[in-house]
Amino acid sequence: MKDQSIISRDNWSLHRKGELDQQRHNEKVKEAIKNNLSEIISEESVIMSDGKKITKLPIRTLDEYRFRFNYNKQKHAGQGSGGSQPGDVIGTEPGDGSGRGPGAGDEPGTDYYEADVSFEELSEMVFADLVLPRLKEKQKENLKAVSTRFNDVRKAGIFSNIDKKRTIIEAIKRNARQDSGKHNIIRDDLRFKTWEKVYSAESNAVVLAMMDTSGSMGNFEKYIARTFFFWMVRFLRTKYQNVEIVFLAHHTQAKEVSETEFFNKGESGGTKCSSVYRLALELIHERYSPDRYNIYPFHFSDGDNLPSDNETCAALIKEILPLCNLFGYGEITSPYYRNSTLISVFQGINEDNLTVVTIKNKKEIYPALKKFFSEKGESGGH
Amino acid sequence: MDTELYQLELAIDQIGNKAAEFGLDFFPMRFELCPADVLYTIGAYGMPTRFTHWSFGKNYFRLKTMYDYNLSRIYELVVNSNPCYAFLLEGNTLIQNKLVIAHVFAHCDFFKNNAWFAKTNRDMIETMSVNAEQIREYEFLHGQREVEKILDSALAIQEHIDFYQIVKEKEEPEYQKKCQRENPYEDIWSIGEGEKEEVSPEEKRFPLAPEKDIMGFVMTNSHSLKDWQRDLLAMLREEMFYFWPQVETKIMNEGWAAYWHARILRAMDLSDEETLEFARLHASVLQTSRSQLNPYFLGMKIFEDIEKRWDKPSPEDQLKYDRRGGEGRDKIFEVRQMENDQSFLRNYLTQDLVRDLDLYLFKKQGSQWKVSDTEWEAVRDGIVGNLVNGGHPYLTVEDGNFRGNGNLYILHHHEGVDLDTYYLERTLPYVYDLWGKTVHLETILEERSVLFSFDGKKHTRTSS
């Protein structure tokens, strides 16, 4: 038999095919996510994840499509431990993945792919083409020095930056895998923190986030507005160090609220948008002088304003516009017809630094973000 | 020479001798010892060398994850080739690798002797390597994205070949010469020649008979494919032809290998510790599941049952079939040569086995999956039914010039299970990309005939 069988050990170091093709696969995952950003960023699970957990997103576009049977209409075969009877419940999910022998092949129902996308990765994609438009240098009293931020973990680095916790976790995992009973740490387990220099923006900016919390703003309208502000706040905090965000909520009266309140507020009553514009103007005069700040008021409403208030609004907006870099107004249009909404007021104003969008559904949040936060700072239009 | 290699060499030698004593007949073996990531690379591609595609990367990631989570510690990888290549995992315990080695010897015997493999290319490793090289060349010439696009489309229909037709062609090279055909469809050009009667266009059928080999048909008759793209299809079709018998004999092949690894290892001098470890591993390989069949377990149980029934036939079998007894071993060797999964189960999955193994069918009722059948013939027929055509829907090209303007008309031969329409509507555009004109697929949904069409821009559904 000896002449028949040979065993050898080759140098496999060049054998990286799987890794390379996996990279291409990951590229495609990212492409798929990018193509679906409009849908993904308005997913409740993403908004609720609070940016902490890894968000699992089923990326359907990575299926390997072929002609196949409808799994849910097929009869499948299984095996019990004796005496199974018709009507026995096997489970609410097919293919529990147990009982797979070595080298189990592809079963139907297991060939969809769930990408693990961390919130940071997702944010990066969302923020890729967003900028604070028309940013100008102002007096630099809030300028922050260059700071470092630890933001990644790698397998190589200097020992002063060793990440003890992750190193030990790696060692435990490896020892468990090897079943060796040893608990040593080898070089391969080491994990190091790396950092990047963060340069602060050389400008101070303040965003006045204004939201209509009146009774006419239903769950859907609030969800849209909150989703928009959720991403806006994260974007500004990720990319700019010197951005202050002030939260203003209004119905017939406006007041400054905390971030938590802003995102959880529900009110009732009518709507007077002029109240919030007036408050914004006061804040600009008291705290955020245009000499020192880039000012960005953003207002979201369903536009259901008291008609008698519209003229007041127009006057206030015209007063704010020269003071700010960009004024953004987003109107969430409802399916039922209203004869006149606040948007008509804005349509009567033709200024370069005014951007108006309408949002009909969840998918339009991302385009709205892009429209507000683009360098062109396009004005008007829909 | 390192000790790991030395120990394995000894083990291979002993196991090979044992396997030969038992009557297993295999090609010369080439074992390779490799690290985990290489092992699941090969696992993901199905072969040591193959072309590059993201779907393999996805598969690689899946296997890697399973390994990292410790879901599959022993992974047997063996290639149907002469010499036969098998891959062992570095860092496995010796007994783990002994089990894998014994398992692999039996697989190799199966590849060499089962009738369905008679026409497979035993130099496929080289062929695939050449294919991969050629495809790299095409990437260089036409761009990676262009090549990927065709591969995406071709992979979407790769199961639709006609294995038996290709076997016939390979068996009868003379037959091809006689017709002086360069490809199986060439005879369509000569339809009507030699017969002086004019055939009216309505009577001209194209293809002449329903064509199961969609890959081949599209490759030959596409309106839009360039030569290099047709070449890609030809390569994938050839690779599919090579894999097909493995799909059609999975239960038998794994059952055969599990049957033998158990017997070979029991016949070796194992230490107490090894014996215990082996028992644990063997049990994990044979673990059953409520929601899918374990081919290792089912195949092995059927082989053992055949052996028992031919060794010690019941009085009625002795009378009815003139069975003398003591023929168990010979019988299982004969079965492993003659059958594929469908005939294996149809002929040898008995009433007693279905009951003893507690096999059943289950289906979705509302939001729950419930046992639907336990009656043995229904269970047997259900399992066999799911194996028809490798578990893929049976499709044929009915018309390659539908409505007289070059449309492709595909028919799904509905046998009781509807297609996944979500997938269907996403696969048709791939067929369109290959065919170059509107494509149609006729199927049955909820007992009504439905025609799905895609014209390059939009989908339509027509119920009749």
GROMACS .gro file of N, CA and C in nm, chain B residues 146-247:
model
  306
  528GLU      N    1  -1.702   4.256  -1.614
  528GLU     CA    2  -1.769   4.194  -1.729
  528GLU      C    3  -1.774   4.042  -1.713
  529VAL      N    4  -1.662   3.986  -1.668
  529VAL     CA    5  -1.656   3.841  -1.648
  529VAL      C    6  -1.751   3.801  -1.535
  530GLU      N    7  -1.748   3.880  -1.428
  530GLU     CA    8  -1.833   3.849  -1.313
  530GLU      C    9  -1.981   3.848  -1.354
  531LYS      N   10  -2.016   3.942  -1.440
  531LYS     CA   11  -2.155   3.952  -1.484
  531LYS      C   12  -2.201   3.823  -1.552
  532ILE      N   13  -2.118   3.771  -1.639
  532ILE     CA   14  -2.154   3.647  -1.708
  532ILE      C   15  -2.155   3.530  -1.611
  533LEU      N   16  -2.056   3.527  -1.521
  533LEU     CA   17  -2.053   3.419  -1.422
  533LEU      C   18  -2.177   3.422  -1.335
  534ASP      N   19  -2.217   3.541  -1.290
  534ASP     CA   20  -2.339   3.554  -1.209
  534ASP      C   21  -2.457   3.489  -1.283
  535SER      N   22  -2.470   3.522  -1.411
  535SER     CA   23  -2.583   3.472  -1.489
  535SER      C   24  -2.572   3.321  -1.510
  536ALA      N   25  -2.452   3.277  -1.545
  536ALA     CA   26  -2.434   3.135  -1.574
  536ALA      C   27  -2.456   3.051  -1.449
  537LEU      N   28  -2.408   3.100  -1.335
  537LEU     CA   29  -2.426   3.025  -1.210
  537LEU      C   30  -2.573   3.015  -1.172
  538ALA      N   31  -2.651   3.115  -1.215
  538ALA     CA   32  -2.794   3.114  -1.181
  538ALA      C   33  -2.869   3.001  -1.251
  539ILE      N   34  -2.815   2.953  -1.363
  539ILE     CA   35  -2.886   2.843  -1.433
  539ILE      C   36  -2.800   2.718  -1.443
  540GLN      N   37  -2.693   2.710  -1.363
  540GLN     CA   38  -2.597   2.602  -1.383
  540GLN      C   39  -2.654   2.462  -1.357
  541GLU      N   40  -2.761   2.453  -1.277
  541GLU     CA   41  -2.815   2.320  -1.249
  541GLU      C   42  -2.889   2.262  -1.369
  542HIS      N   43  -2.918   2.347  -1.468
  542HIS     CA   44  -3.002   2.301  -1.577
  542HIS      C   45  -2.920   2.250  -1.693
  543ILE      N   46  -2.863   2.132  -1.670
  543ILE     CA   47  -2.792   2.060  -1.775
  543ILE      C   48  -2.863   1.927  -1.789
  544ASP      N   49  -2.829   1.852  -1.892
  544ASP     CA   50  -2.889   1.719  -1.908
  544ASP      C   51  -2.779   1.616  -1.892
  545PHE      N   52  -2.763   1.571  -1.769
  545PHE     CA   53  -2.652   1.480  -1.736
  545PHE      C   54  -2.653   1.356  -1.824
  546TYR      N   55  -2.769   1.298  -1.843
  546TYR     CA   56  -2.777   1.170  -1.913
  546TYR      C   57  -2.747   1.186  -2.062
  547GLN      N   58  -2.788   1.301  -2.116
  547GLN     CA   59  -2.758   1.331  -2.256
  547GLN      C   60  -2.606   1.340  -2.275
  548ILE      N   61  -2.539   1.408  -2.181
  548ILE     CA   62  -2.395   1.425  -2.195
  548ILE      C   63  -2.325   1.290  -2.180
  549VAL      N   64  -2.376   1.207  -2.089
  549VAL     CA   65  -2.319   1.072  -2.074
  549VAL      C   66  -2.327   0.999  -2.208
  550LYS      N   67  -2.444   1.009  -2.271
  550LYS     CA   68  -2.463   0.942  -2.399
  550LYS      C   69  -2.361   0.991  -2.502
  551GLU      N   70  -2.344   1.122  -2.506
  551GLU     CA   71  -2.249   1.177  -2.602
  551GLU      C   72  -2.108   1.126  -2.575
  552LYS      N   73  -2.075   1.116  -2.445
  552LYS     CA   74  -1.941   1.072  -2.412
  552LYS      C   75  -1.922   0.923  -2.442
  553GLU      N   76  -2.033   0.849  -2.434
  553GLU     CA   77  -2.024   0.706  -2.463
  553GLU      C   78  -2.012   0.679  -2.611
  554GLU      N   79  -2.070   0.765  -2.692
  554GLU     CA   80  -2.077   0.735  -2.835
  554GLU      C   81  -2.010   0.843  -2.918
  555PRO      N   82  -1.877   0.847  -2.909
  555PRO     CA   83  -1.810   0.948  -2.991
  555PRO      C   84  -1.838   0.925  -3.139
  556GLU      N   85  -1.857   0.798  -3.173
  556GLU     CA   86  -1.884   0.764  -3.312
  556GLU      C   87  -2.014   0.829  -3.359
  557TYR      N   88  -2.108   0.826  -3.270
  557TYR     CA   89  -2.239   0.880  -3.299
  557TYR      C   90  -2.230   1.026  -3.341
  558GLN      N   91  -2.142   1.096  -3.273
  558GLN     CA   92  -2.124   1.238  -3.307
  558GLN      C   93  -2.060   1.253  -3.445
  559LYS      N   94  -1.954   1.172  -3.466
  559LYS     CA   95  -1.884   1.182  -3.592
  559LYS      C   96  -1.979   1.155  -3.708
  560LYS      N   97  -2.060   1.052  -3.688
  560LYS     CA   98  -2.153   1.009  -3.790
  560LYS      C   99  -2.240   1.127  -3.836
  561CYS      N  100  -2.280   1.203  -3.740
  561CYS     CA  101  -2.367   1.316  -3.774
  561CYS      C  102  -2.284   1.436  -3.816
  562GLN      N  103  -2.152   1.424  -3.800
  562GLN     CA  104  -2.062   1.536  -3.828
  562GLN      C  105  -2.108   1.662  -3.759
  563ARG      N  106  -2.136   1.644  -3.631
  563ARG     CA  107  -2.187   1.760  -3.558
  563ARG      C  108  -2.077   1.817  -3.470
  564GLU      N  109  -2.071   1.947  -3.466
  564GLU     CA  110  -1.976   2.007  -3.374
  564GLU      C  111  -2.041   2.032  -3.240
  565ASN      N  112  -2.172   2.038  -3.238
  565ASN     CA  113  -2.242   2.057  -3.112
  565ASN      C  114  -2.376   1.988  -3.121
  566PRO      N  115  -2.436   1.963  -3.006
  566PRO     CA  116  -2.558   1.881  -3.007
  566PRO      C  117  -2.675   1.946  -3.080
  567TYR      N  118  -2.665   2.073  -3.113
  567TYR     CA  119  -2.781   2.138  -3.174
  567TYR      C  120  -2.765   2.160  -3.323
  568GLU      N  121  -2.650   2.116  -3.374
  568GLU     CA  122  -2.623   2.154  -3.511
  568GLU      C  123  -2.724   2.096  -3.610
  569ASP      N  124  -2.782   1.984  -3.567
  569ASP     CA  125  -2.875   1.921  -3.661
  569ASP      C  126  -2.996   2.007  -3.692
  570ILE      N  127  -3.018   2.109  -3.610
  570ILE     CA  128  -3.133   2.195  -3.641
  570ILE      C  129  -3.115   2.269  -3.774
  571TRP      N  130  -2.988   2.291  -3.811
  571TRP     CA  131  -2.967   2.366  -3.937
  571TRP      C  132  -3.000   2.280  -4.058
  572SER      N  133  -2.994   2.150  -4.037
  572SER     CA  134  -3.015   2.064  -4.153
  572SER      C  135  -3.156   2.006  -4.154
  573ILE      N  136  -3.241   2.059  -4.069
  573ILE     CA  137  -3.378   2.007  -4.071
  573ILE      C  138  -3.437   2.028  -4.210
  574GLY      N  139  -3.495   1.925  -4.259
  574GLY     CA  140  -3.560   1.941  -4.389
  574GLY      C  141  -3.468   1.912  -4.506
  575GLU      N  142  -3.337   1.918  -4.484
  575GLU     CA  143  -3.247   1.884  -4.593
  575GLU      C  144  -3.261   1.736  -4.624
  576GLY      N  145  -3.248   1.703  -4.750
  576GLY     CA  146  -3.261   1.562  -4.785
  576GLY      C  147  -3.407   1.523  -4.802
  577GLU      N  148  -3.492   1.592  -4.729
  577GLU     CA  149  -3.633   1.569  -4.755
  577GLU      C  150  -3.677   1.683  -4.846
  578LYS      N  151  -3.721   1.649  -4.959
  578LYS     CA  152  -3.748   1.754  -5.058
  578LYS      C  153  -3.874   1.832  -5.026
  579GLU      N  154  -3.958   1.774  -4.940
  579GLU     CA  155  -4.081   1.847  -4.910
  579GLU      C  156  -4.051   1.970  -4.826
  580GLU      N  157  -4.114   2.077  -4.860
  580GLU     CA  158  -4.101   2.197  -4.778
  580GLU      C  159  -4.181   2.179  -4.650
  581VAL      N  160  -4.119   2.209  -4.538
  581VAL     CA  161  -4.196   2.202  -4.413
  581VAL      C  162  -4.246   2.342  -4.385
  582SER      N  163  -4.371   2.353  -4.351
  582SER     CA  164  -4.423   2.486  -4.323
  582SER      C  165  -4.362   2.536  -4.193
  583PRO      N  166  -4.342   2.669  -4.180
  583PRO     CA  167  -4.276   2.724  -4.062
  583PRO      C  168  -4.344   2.681  -3.932
  584GLU      N  169  -4.477   2.664  -3.938
  584GLU     CA  170  -4.547   2.626  -3.815
  584GLU      C  171  -4.500   2.491  -3.765
  585GLU      N  172  -4.461   2.406  -3.859
  585GLU     CA  173  -4.425   2.271  -3.818
  585GLU      C  174  -4.281   2.260  -3.773
  586LYS      N  175  -4.202   2.361  -3.805
  586LYS     CA  176  -4.062   2.358  -3.765
  586LYS      C  177  -4.051   2.382  -3.617
  587ARG      N  178  -4.007   2.280  -3.546
  587ARG     CA  179  -3.994   2.299  -3.402
  587ARG      C  180  -3.848   2.327  -3.369
  588PHE      N  181  -3.828   2.420  -3.280
  588PHE     CA  182  -3.693   2.456  -3.241
  588PHE      C  183  -3.691   2.481  -3.091
  589PRO      N  184  -3.632   2.397  -3.012
  589PRO     CA  185  -3.564   2.271  -3.048
  589PRO      C  186  -3.664   2.164  -3.091
  590LEU      N  187  -3.613   2.060  -3.155
  590LEU     CA  188  -3.700   1.956  -3.208
  590LEU      C  189  -3.783   1.889  -3.099
  591ALA      N  190  -3.718   1.866  -2.986
  591ALA     CA  191  -3.788   1.809  -2.871
  591ALA      C  192  -3.755   1.898  -2.752
  592PRO      N  193  -3.840   1.896  -2.648
  592PRO     CA  194  -3.810   1.978  -2.529
  592PRO      C  195  -3.666   1.952  -2.482
  593GLU      N  196  -3.595   2.058  -2.452
  593GLU     CA  197  -3.452   2.046  -2.423
  593GLU      C  198  -3.425   2.076  -2.276
  594LYS      N  199  -3.378   1.976  -2.203
  594LYS     CA  200  -3.350   1.996  -2.061
  594LYS      C  201  -3.221   2.075  -2.038
  595ASP      N  202  -3.131   2.064  -2.135
  595ASP     CA  203  -2.999   2.126  -2.119
  595ASP      C  204  -3.007   2.275  -2.152
  596ILE      N  205  -3.061   2.353  -2.059
  596ILE     CA  206  -3.077   2.497  -2.084
  596ILE      C  207  -2.941   2.565  -2.102
  597MET      N  208  -2.846   2.524  -2.017
  597MET     CA  209  -2.709   2.579  -2.030
  597MET      C  210  -2.658   2.563  -2.173
  598GLY      N  211  -2.667   2.440  -2.223
  598GLY     CA  212  -2.615   2.411  -2.356
  598GLY      C  213  -2.693   2.484  -2.464
  599PHE      N  214  -2.825   2.488  -2.449
  599PHE     CA  215  -2.909   2.550  -2.550
  599PHE      C  216  -2.880   2.700  -2.561
  600VAL      N  217  -2.871   2.765  -2.447
  600VAL     CA  218  -2.845   2.909  -2.445
  600VAL      C  219  -2.704   2.938  -2.499
  601MET      N  220  -2.611   2.856  -2.457
  601MET     CA  221  -2.473   2.872  -2.501
  601MET      C  222  -2.465   2.868  -2.654
  602THR      N  223  -2.539   2.775  -2.713
  602THR     CA  224  -2.531   2.756  -2.858
  602THR      C  225  -2.612   2.859  -2.935
  603ASN      N  226  -2.729   2.894  -2.882
  603ASN     CA  227  -2.824   2.971  -2.963
  603ASN      C  228  -2.848   3.114  -2.917
  604SER      N  229  -2.771   3.161  -2.819
  604SER     CA  230  -2.792   3.295  -2.767
  604SER      C  231  -2.784   3.400  -2.877
  605HIS      N  232  -2.865   3.506  -2.862
  605HIS     CA  233  -2.861   3.614  -2.961
  605HIS      C  234  -2.750   3.713  -2.933
  606SER      N  235  -2.697   3.710  -2.810
  606SER     CA  236  -2.610   3.821  -2.772
  606SER      C  237  -2.471   3.781  -2.724
  607LEU      N  238  -2.450   3.655  -2.691
  607LEU     CA  239  -2.322   3.619  -2.629
  607LEU      C  240  -2.206   3.624  -2.729
  608LYS      N  241  -2.094   3.674  -2.679
  608LYS     CA  242  -1.971   3.670  -2.759
  608LYS      C  243  -1.904   3.535  -2.736
  609ASP      N  244  -1.809   3.506  -2.821
  609ASP     CA  245  -1.744   3.374  -2.812
  609ASP      C  246  -1.684   3.346  -2.675
  610TRP      N  247  -1.618   3.446  -2.618
  610TRP     CA  248  -1.554   3.419  -2.487
  610TRP      C  249  -1.659   3.395  -2.380
  611GLN      N  250  -1.777   3.455  -2.398
  611GLN     CA  251  -1.883   3.435  -2.300
  611GLN      C  252  -1.944   3.296  -2.315
  612ARG      N  253  -1.957   3.251  -2.439
  612ARG     CA  254  -2.002   3.114  -2.462
  612ARG      C  255  -1.903   3.015  -2.402
  613ASP      N  256  -1.778   3.050  -2.413
  613ASP     CA  257  -1.673   2.965  -2.357
  613ASP      C  258  -1.689   2.950  -2.205
  614LEU      N  259  -1.721   3.062  -2.138
  614LEU     CA  260  -1.746   3.057  -1.993
  614LEU      C  261  -1.859   2.959  -1.961
  615LEU      N  262  -1.966   2.968  -2.039
  615LEU     CA  263  -2.079   2.879  -2.016
  615LEU      C  264  -2.039   2.734  -2.037
  616ALA      N  265  -1.959   2.710  -2.139
  616ALA     CA  266  -1.914   2.573  -2.166
  616ALA      C  267  -1.835   2.518  -2.048
  617MET      N  268  -1.749   2.602  -1.990
  617MET     CA  269  -1.668   2.558  -1.875
  617MET      C  270  -1.756   2.525  -1.756
  618LEU      N  271  -1.849   2.615  -1.727
  618LEU     CA  272  -1.936   2.591  -1.611
  618LEU      C  273  -2.023   2.469  -1.632
  619ARG      N  274  -2.065   2.448  -1.756
  619ARG     CA  275  -2.148   2.332  -1.786
  619ARG      C  276  -2.067   2.204  -1.764
  620GLU      N  277  -1.942   2.208  -1.805
  620GLU     CA  278  -1.856   2.092  -1.786
  620GLU      C  279  -1.832   2.065  -1.637
  621GLU      N  280  -1.812   2.171  -1.559
  621GLU     CA  281  -1.790   2.155  -1.416
  621GLU      C  282  -1.915   2.100  -1.349
  622MET      N  283  -2.032   2.144  -1.394
  622MET     CA  284  -2.156   2.095  -1.338
  622MET      C  285  -2.173   1.947  -1.369
  623PHE      N  286  -2.138   1.910  -1.491
  623PHE     CA  287  -2.148   1.769  -1.530
  623PHE      C  288  -2.061   1.683  -1.438
  624TYR      N  289  -1.948   1.738  -1.400
  624TYR     CA  290  -1.857   1.665  -1.311
  624TYR      C  291  -1.918   1.649  -1.171
  625PHE      N  292  -1.984   1.755  -1.121
  625PHE     CA  293  -2.040   1.749  -0.985
  625PHE      C  294  -2.171   1.671  -0.977
  626TRP      N  295  -2.240   1.662  -1.090
  626TRP     CA  296  -2.376   1.607  -1.089
  626TRP      C  297  -2.389   1.472  -1.017
  627PRO      N  298  -2.304   1.371  -1.051
  627PRO     CA  299  -2.320   1.241  -0.984
  627PRO      C  300  -2.298   1.249  -0.833
  628GLN      N  301  -2.219   1.345  -0.788
  628GLN     CA  302  -2.200   1.359  -0.643
  628GLN      C  303  -2.330   1.405  -0.576
  629VAL      N  304  -2.403   1.492  -0.647
  629VAL     CA  305  -2.531   1.539  -0.596
  629VAL      C  306  -2.631   1.423  -0.593
   0.00000   0.00000   0.00000
